[in-house]
Short mmCIF file of C-alpha atoms in Angstrom, two decimals:
data_model
loop_
_atom_site.label_atom_id
_atom_site.label_comp_id
_atom_site.label_asym_id
_atom_site.label_seq_id
_atom_site.Cartn_x
_atom_site.Cartn_y
_atom_site.Cartn_z
CA MET E 51 -40.20 29.64 -10.47
CA GLU E 52 -43.15 28.31 -8.51
CA ASN E 53 -43.61 29.37 -5.06
CA LEU E 54 -41.67 26.72 -3.43
CA ASN E 55 -41.68 27.90 0.11
CA LYS E 56 -45.39 27.25 0.55
CA LYS E 57 -45.24 23.68 0.21
CA CYS E 58 -43.38 20.90 1.81
CA THR E 59 -40.74 19.44 -0.38
CA ASP E 60 -39.58 15.60 0.30
CA ILE E 61 -35.83 16.52 0.13
CA ALA E 62 -34.02 19.80 0.57
CA ILE E 63 -30.67 19.48 -0.67
CA VAL E 64 -28.10 22.21 0.50
CA GLY E 65 -25.48 22.63 -2.29
CA ALA E 66 -25.66 22.46 -6.17
CA GLY E 67 -22.14 21.22 -6.78
CA VAL E 68 -21.56 17.40 -8.37
CA ALA E 69 -22.82 15.99 -5.15
CA GLY E 70 -26.09 17.79 -4.82
CA LEU E 71 -26.85 17.69 -8.53
CA TYR E 72 -26.63 13.64 -8.42
CA ALA E 73 -28.61 13.56 -5.10
CA ALA E 74 -31.47 15.70 -7.00
CA TYR E 75 -31.41 13.42 -9.76
CA CYS E 76 -31.65 10.14 -7.46
CA SER E 77 -34.43 11.87 -5.74
CA LEU E 78 -36.34 12.96 -8.79
CA ILE E 79 -36.12 9.53 -10.40
CA SER E 80 -37.22 7.83 -7.26
CA GLY E 81 -40.64 10.10 -7.35
CA LEU E 82 -39.34 12.02 -4.44
CA SER E 83 -39.82 16.01 -4.82
CA CYS E 84 -36.61 18.17 -4.04
CA ILE E 85 -35.31 21.39 -3.89
CA ILE E 86 -31.63 22.60 -4.22
CA PHE E 87 -30.06 25.75 -2.35
CA ASP E 88 -26.69 27.02 -3.23
CA MET E 89 -25.42 30.44 -2.29
CA LEU E 90 -24.06 30.90 -5.60
CA PRO E 91 -25.76 32.03 -8.87
CA TYR E 92 -24.94 28.84 -10.71
CA PHE E 93 -24.26 25.00 -10.56
CA GLY E 94 -21.02 23.34 -9.91
CA GLY E 95 -19.66 24.70 -6.78
CA GLN E 96 -15.91 24.48 -6.54
CA CYS E 97 -15.71 22.30 -9.92
CA VAL E 98 -17.09 25.65 -11.80
CA SER E 99 -15.55 28.31 -9.35
CA PHE E 100 -12.19 26.98 -9.46
CA TYR E 101 -11.36 24.74 -12.24
CA PRO E 102 -13.99 24.82 -15.09
CA ASN E 103 -11.58 23.66 -17.83
CA LYS E 104 -9.81 21.18 -16.07
CA GLU E 105 -10.43 17.32 -17.42
CA VAL E 106 -12.08 15.24 -15.03
CA TYR E 107 -10.49 11.93 -14.49
CA GLY E 108 -11.52 8.66 -12.80
CA VAL E 109 -15.46 9.03 -13.62
CA PRO E 110 -16.56 5.97 -15.20
CA GLY E 111 -17.43 6.18 -18.97
CA MET E 112 -16.23 9.68 -19.21
CA GLN E 113 -12.99 10.74 -21.02
CA ASN E 114 -11.60 14.02 -22.06
CA ILE E 115 -14.40 15.69 -20.14
CA THR E 116 -13.99 19.15 -18.24
CA ALA E 117 -15.28 19.91 -14.83
CA SER E 118 -17.77 22.29 -16.49
CA SER E 119 -19.05 20.02 -19.09
CA LEU E 120 -19.56 17.18 -16.59
CA VAL E 121 -21.62 19.74 -14.36
CA LYS E 122 -23.74 20.70 -17.26
CA ARG E 123 -24.67 16.77 -18.14
CA LEU E 124 -25.47 16.57 -14.26
CA SER E 125 -27.71 19.60 -14.43
CA LYS E 126 -29.29 18.29 -17.78
CA GLN E 127 -30.20 15.28 -16.05
CA VAL E 128 -31.99 17.35 -13.18
CA PHE E 129 -33.75 19.76 -15.54
CA GLY E 130 -34.93 17.12 -17.63
CA LEU E 131 -37.37 15.63 -14.78
CA ASP E 132 -37.92 18.77 -12.85
CA LYS E 133 -37.63 22.53 -14.58
CA LYS E 134 -37.71 24.40 -11.35
CA PRO E 135 -36.12 22.67 -8.16
CA VAL E 136 -33.39 25.27 -7.59
CA VAL E 137 -33.06 28.28 -5.50
CA PHE E 138 -29.77 30.02 -6.26
CA THR E 139 -27.94 32.95 -4.41
CA GLU E 140 -29.65 31.88 -0.94
CA LYS E 141 -27.41 30.51 1.90
CA VAL E 142 -28.95 28.22 4.22
CA CYS E 143 -28.35 29.69 7.70
CA ASP E 144 -30.41 27.16 10.02
CA ILE E 145 -32.20 24.00 9.84
CA VAL E 146 -34.76 23.19 12.87
CA LYS E 147 -36.73 20.22 13.39
CA GLU E 148 -40.05 20.69 14.02
CA LYS E 149 -42.29 17.55 14.60
CA GLU E 150 -41.89 15.63 11.31
CA PHE E 151 -40.67 18.39 9.46
CA PHE E 152 -37.51 20.61 8.96
CA LEU E 153 -37.80 24.28 9.16
CA ILE E 154 -35.08 25.97 6.77
CA ASN E 155 -34.02 29.44 7.11
CA SER E 156 -36.49 30.52 9.86
CA GLY E 157 -39.41 28.39 8.37
CA LYS E 158 -39.13 30.04 4.98
CA TYR E 159 -39.05 26.70 3.51
CA THR E 160 -40.10 23.21 4.61
CA ALA E 161 -38.85 19.53 3.97
CA LYS E 162 -39.09 15.93 5.31
CA LYS E 163 -35.76 15.44 5.27
CA VAL E 164 -32.28 17.31 4.34
CA ILE E 165 -29.16 16.48 2.53
CA LEU E 166 -26.05 18.46 3.15
CA ALA E 167 -23.94 18.62 0.09
CA THR E 168 -22.09 21.86 1.07
CA GLY E 169 -18.57 20.75 0.08
CA ILE E 170 -15.37 21.68 1.83
CA GLY E 171 -16.71 25.24 2.47
CA ASN E 172 -15.33 28.93 1.34
CA MET E 173 -12.11 28.29 -0.17
CA GLN E 174 -9.07 30.78 -0.65
CA PRO E 175 -5.86 29.89 -2.44
CA SER E 176 -2.91 29.26 -0.04
CA ILE E 177 -0.29 32.05 -0.47
CA PRO E 178 3.16 30.84 0.31
CA ARG E 179 4.50 33.43 2.77
CA ASN E 180 8.12 32.23 2.61
CA ILE E 181 8.61 33.23 -1.05
CA ILE E 182 9.51 36.70 -1.53
CA GLY E 183 7.45 38.45 -3.99
CA ALA E 184 4.81 35.82 -4.13
CA GLU E 185 2.28 38.22 -2.87
CA ARG E 186 2.92 40.89 -5.87
CA SER E 187 -0.47 42.35 -7.28
CA ASP E 188 0.66 42.86 -10.86
CA GLY E 189 -0.69 39.50 -12.10
CA PHE E 190 2.55 38.05 -12.80
CA ALA E 191 2.19 35.76 -9.77
CA GLN E 192 -1.30 33.92 -9.76
CA TYR E 193 -3.23 31.23 -7.82
CA TYR E 194 -5.45 28.91 -9.90
CA CYS E 195 -6.09 31.31 -12.63
CA MET E 196 -8.76 29.48 -14.95
CA LYS E 197 -8.40 31.88 -18.04
CA THR E 198 -6.42 29.51 -19.61
CA ASP E 199 -6.37 31.72 -22.64
CA LEU E 200 -4.13 33.93 -20.72
CA TYR E 201 -1.22 31.47 -21.33
CA LYS E 202 -1.41 31.04 -24.94
CA ASP E 203 2.21 31.09 -26.30
CA LYS E 204 3.60 31.83 -22.89
CA PHE E 205 6.50 30.44 -20.73
CA VAL E 206 4.79 29.74 -17.55
CA ILE E 207 6.03 28.07 -14.16
CA VAL E 208 3.47 26.09 -12.20
CA ALA E 209 4.67 25.41 -8.63
CA GLY E 210 3.27 22.57 -6.81
CA GLY E 211 3.21 18.65 -6.95
CA GLY E 212 -0.13 17.37 -6.32
CA ASP E 213 -3.18 16.61 -8.47
CA SER E 214 -4.15 20.27 -8.90
CA ALA E 215 -0.72 21.41 -10.00
CA ALA E 216 -0.45 18.33 -12.41
CA ASP E 217 -4.06 19.13 -13.88
CA PHE E 218 -3.12 22.85 -14.21
CA ALA E 219 0.08 21.98 -16.17
CA LEU E 220 -1.66 19.32 -18.63
CA ASP E 221 -4.30 21.85 -18.96
CA ILE E 222 -2.15 24.83 -20.20
CA SER E 223 0.30 22.77 -21.91
CA ARG E 224 -2.16 22.45 -24.94
CA ILE E 225 -1.55 26.36 -25.59
CA ALA E 226 1.54 27.46 -23.57
CA LYS E 227 4.86 27.64 -25.19
CA LYS E 228 6.66 26.06 -22.28
CA VAL E 229 5.45 24.94 -18.74
CA LEU E 230 8.08 24.11 -15.82
CA LEU E 231 6.69 22.22 -13.19
CA ILE E 232 8.55 22.60 -9.74
CA HIS E 233 8.06 20.99 -6.80
CA ARG E 234 10.03 21.12 -3.66
CA LYS E 235 10.00 17.46 -2.90
CA ASP E 236 11.78 14.39 -5.07
CA LYS E 237 8.82 13.11 -6.57
CA LEU E 238 5.38 14.52 -7.89
CA LEU E 239 2.44 13.53 -5.61
CA CYS E 240 -0.32 13.41 -8.49
CA GLU E 241 -2.14 10.05 -9.53
CA PHE E 242 -0.12 7.74 -11.70
CA ASN E 243 -1.85 8.46 -14.89
CA LYS E 244 -1.43 12.37 -14.78
CA LEU E 245 2.34 11.62 -14.20
CA GLN E 246 2.47 9.64 -17.17
CA MET E 247 0.89 12.17 -19.20
CA ILE E 248 3.03 14.70 -17.98
CA ARG E 249 6.20 12.97 -18.74
CA GLY E 250 4.84 12.30 -22.36
CA THR E 251 4.04 16.06 -22.85
CA SER E 252 6.84 17.72 -24.77
CA ASN E 253 6.66 21.21 -23.66
CA ILE E 254 6.29 20.44 -19.96
CA GLU E 255 9.42 20.08 -17.93
CA ILE E 256 9.65 18.69 -14.57
CA LYS E 257 11.98 20.18 -11.79
CA LEU E 258 12.12 18.21 -8.40
CA SER E 259 13.73 18.80 -5.10
CA GLU E 260 13.74 22.45 -6.32
CA ASN E 261 12.65 25.18 -3.75
CA ILE E 262 11.31 28.72 -5.18
CA LEU E 263 12.93 31.32 -3.31
CA ASN E 264 12.26 34.79 -4.80
CA ILE E 265 10.28 36.45 -7.35
CA GLU E 266 11.94 39.65 -8.91
CA ASN E 267 10.15 42.38 -10.51
CA ASP E 268 11.67 41.66 -13.92
CA ASN E 269 9.79 38.48 -13.91
CA LYS E 270 12.89 36.49 -12.85
CA VAL E 271 12.02 33.42 -10.60
CA ILE E 272 15.12 32.44 -8.38
CA THR E 273 15.32 29.10 -6.63
CA ASP E 274 17.72 27.12 -4.57
CA LYS E 275 19.09 25.62 -7.79
CA ASN E 276 18.44 27.93 -10.84
CA ILE E 277 17.51 31.51 -11.91
CA TYR E 278 14.80 31.47 -14.47
CA ASN E 279 14.74 34.54 -16.65
CA ASN E 280 11.90 35.77 -19.22
CA ILE E 281 8.94 33.96 -17.18
CA ASP E 282 5.67 35.39 -18.46
CA TYR E 283 3.57 33.92 -15.42
CA ILE E 284 4.14 31.95 -12.38
CA VAL E 285 1.09 29.85 -11.07
CA PHE E 286 0.91 28.69 -7.46
CA CYS E 287 -0.83 25.56 -6.92
CA TYR E 288 -0.51 24.96 -3.13
CA GLY E 289 -4.02 24.07 -2.23
CA PHE E 290 -6.57 26.25 -0.43
CA SER E 291 -7.54 27.27 2.96
CA THR E 292 -11.03 26.64 3.79
CA THR E 293 -13.58 27.74 6.32
CA PRO E 294 -16.21 25.25 6.87
CA SER E 295 -19.93 25.97 5.98
CA SER E 296 -21.70 26.91 9.14
CA ILE E 297 -25.37 26.01 9.57
CA ASP E 298 -27.28 26.54 12.89
CA GLY E 299 -28.26 23.31 14.05
CA ILE E 300 -25.63 21.11 12.31
CA GLU E 301 -22.81 19.70 14.30
CA ILE E 302 -19.37 19.45 12.90
CA ASN E 303 -16.23 17.93 14.35
CA GLU E 304 -12.80 19.25 15.03
CA ASN E 305 -11.66 19.46 11.42
CA GLY E 306 -14.70 21.16 10.35
CA LEU E 307 -16.53 18.30 8.66
CA ILE E 308 -19.45 16.40 9.37
CA ASP E 309 -19.57 13.08 10.67
CA VAL E 310 -22.09 10.61 9.11
CA ASP E 311 -22.82 6.83 9.37
CA PHE E 312 -21.18 5.20 6.57
CA LEU E 313 -24.03 2.51 6.23
CA THR E 314 -26.84 5.43 5.92
CA MET E 315 -25.08 8.68 5.30
CA GLU E 316 -27.14 9.93 8.29
CA THR E 317 -25.60 12.74 10.40
CA LYS E 318 -25.97 12.99 14.23
CA ASN E 319 -29.11 15.09 13.60
CA PRO E 320 -31.70 12.32 12.73
CA GLY E 321 -33.14 13.02 9.22
CA ILE E 322 -30.27 15.05 7.90
CA TYR E 323 -27.89 13.23 5.82
CA ALA E 324 -24.75 14.74 4.19
CA ILE E 325 -22.52 13.63 1.24
CA GLY E 326 -19.47 14.59 -0.71
CA ASP E 327 -16.53 16.94 0.55
CA ALA E 328 -18.26 18.22 3.75
CA ILE E 329 -18.27 14.66 5.52
CA ALA E 330 -16.05 12.47 7.37
CA TYR E 331 -16.14 8.82 7.76
CA LYS E 332 -13.32 5.91 7.81
CA ASN E 333 -11.51 5.71 4.52
CA LYS E 334 -13.36 8.56 2.88
CA LYS E 335 -11.74 9.72 -0.18
CA LYS E 336 -12.61 12.90 -1.72
CA ASN E 337 -13.47 12.35 -5.24
CA ILE E 338 -16.57 12.68 -7.63
CA VAL E 339 -17.10 8.72 -7.90
CA SER E 340 -17.30 8.85 -4.17
CA CYS E 341 -19.83 11.68 -4.25
CA PHE E 342 -22.30 9.80 -6.66
CA TYR E 343 -22.25 6.56 -4.49
CA GLU E 344 -22.97 8.73 -1.30
CA ALA E 345 -25.73 10.39 -2.85
CA ASP E 346 -27.28 7.41 -4.12
CA LYS E 347 -27.05 5.74 -0.66
CA ALA E 348 -28.56 8.75 1.04
CA VAL E 349 -31.57 8.98 -1.35
CA ARG E 350 -32.03 5.42 -1.04
CA MET E 351 -32.27 5.49 2.83
CA ILE E 352 -34.65 8.57 2.51
CA ASN E 353 -36.99 6.56 -0.08
CA LYS E 354 -37.22 3.71 2.33
CA GLU E 355 -38.44 6.33 5.09
CA ILE E 356 -40.80 8.40 3.27
CA GLY E 357 -41.67 6.07 0.38
CA GLY E 358 -40.84 7.28 -3.34
CA ILE E 359 -42.41 5.65 -6.32
CA ARG E 360 -39.79 3.34 -6.99
CA ASP E 361 -36.16 2.31 -5.82
CA VAL E 362 -33.12 3.44 -7.93
#
């Protein structure tokens, strides 16, 4: 890799997930140089870290594509334009404005503009404290395990009723013997198309208005309505608790998110833009398509200010 810290880059992008990768692509096709930082040693952020084999829905023109495959396509776009724009395993700790430039990590790197694509922060799966035995450590009770081969020909309970639970149930149904999708409410909260797919999958059974009470050592799962025996695994899809990414010099709101001007994607820090799951604005929706739109908008605004080769 060339010595990136000895020259000023047009745009520094913090985060190499879906939003950051597309921002890099938009930057490079506009004739703007960029550098991407990520504390992980690979592209993809939460998509690759937590659900690489999950099918991604709602991306225009993309059918039957997994999260990891989408990330590979996005990274290939970037590498096709510039082979060395990435700094892995480096956390951005501070961003300081000095005259017309931004100094990053105590001046180790310099950029004219910054785009934050830091995602929702550090993620830990939520453990249901009210279920007896949920914290057992023998591998029976799991939280978003992505080693899907583990479930081949197994009887698996998936606990949860949102999109993540639906995605996981559909994913493992291809290889599992049987999947029970148990949700405490009277209806699943996932997107309609996923609900239709679940209902059309023969080895997925839905159990609604049912609360899991106890997980016993003989792989028995007890609810307020049934006792399930001979279960191989139970996977809790109850979401994640998050710790917002903290960068000195960047203001976050009471919810741990970065407020932006929706018309420009600029933060309260002039010259610093933010996109993806890290941001907040009225009617913000956290999905991949929104990430693409926000990245494109942020780069367009920067392009007008510092002048790339062409508009995108």
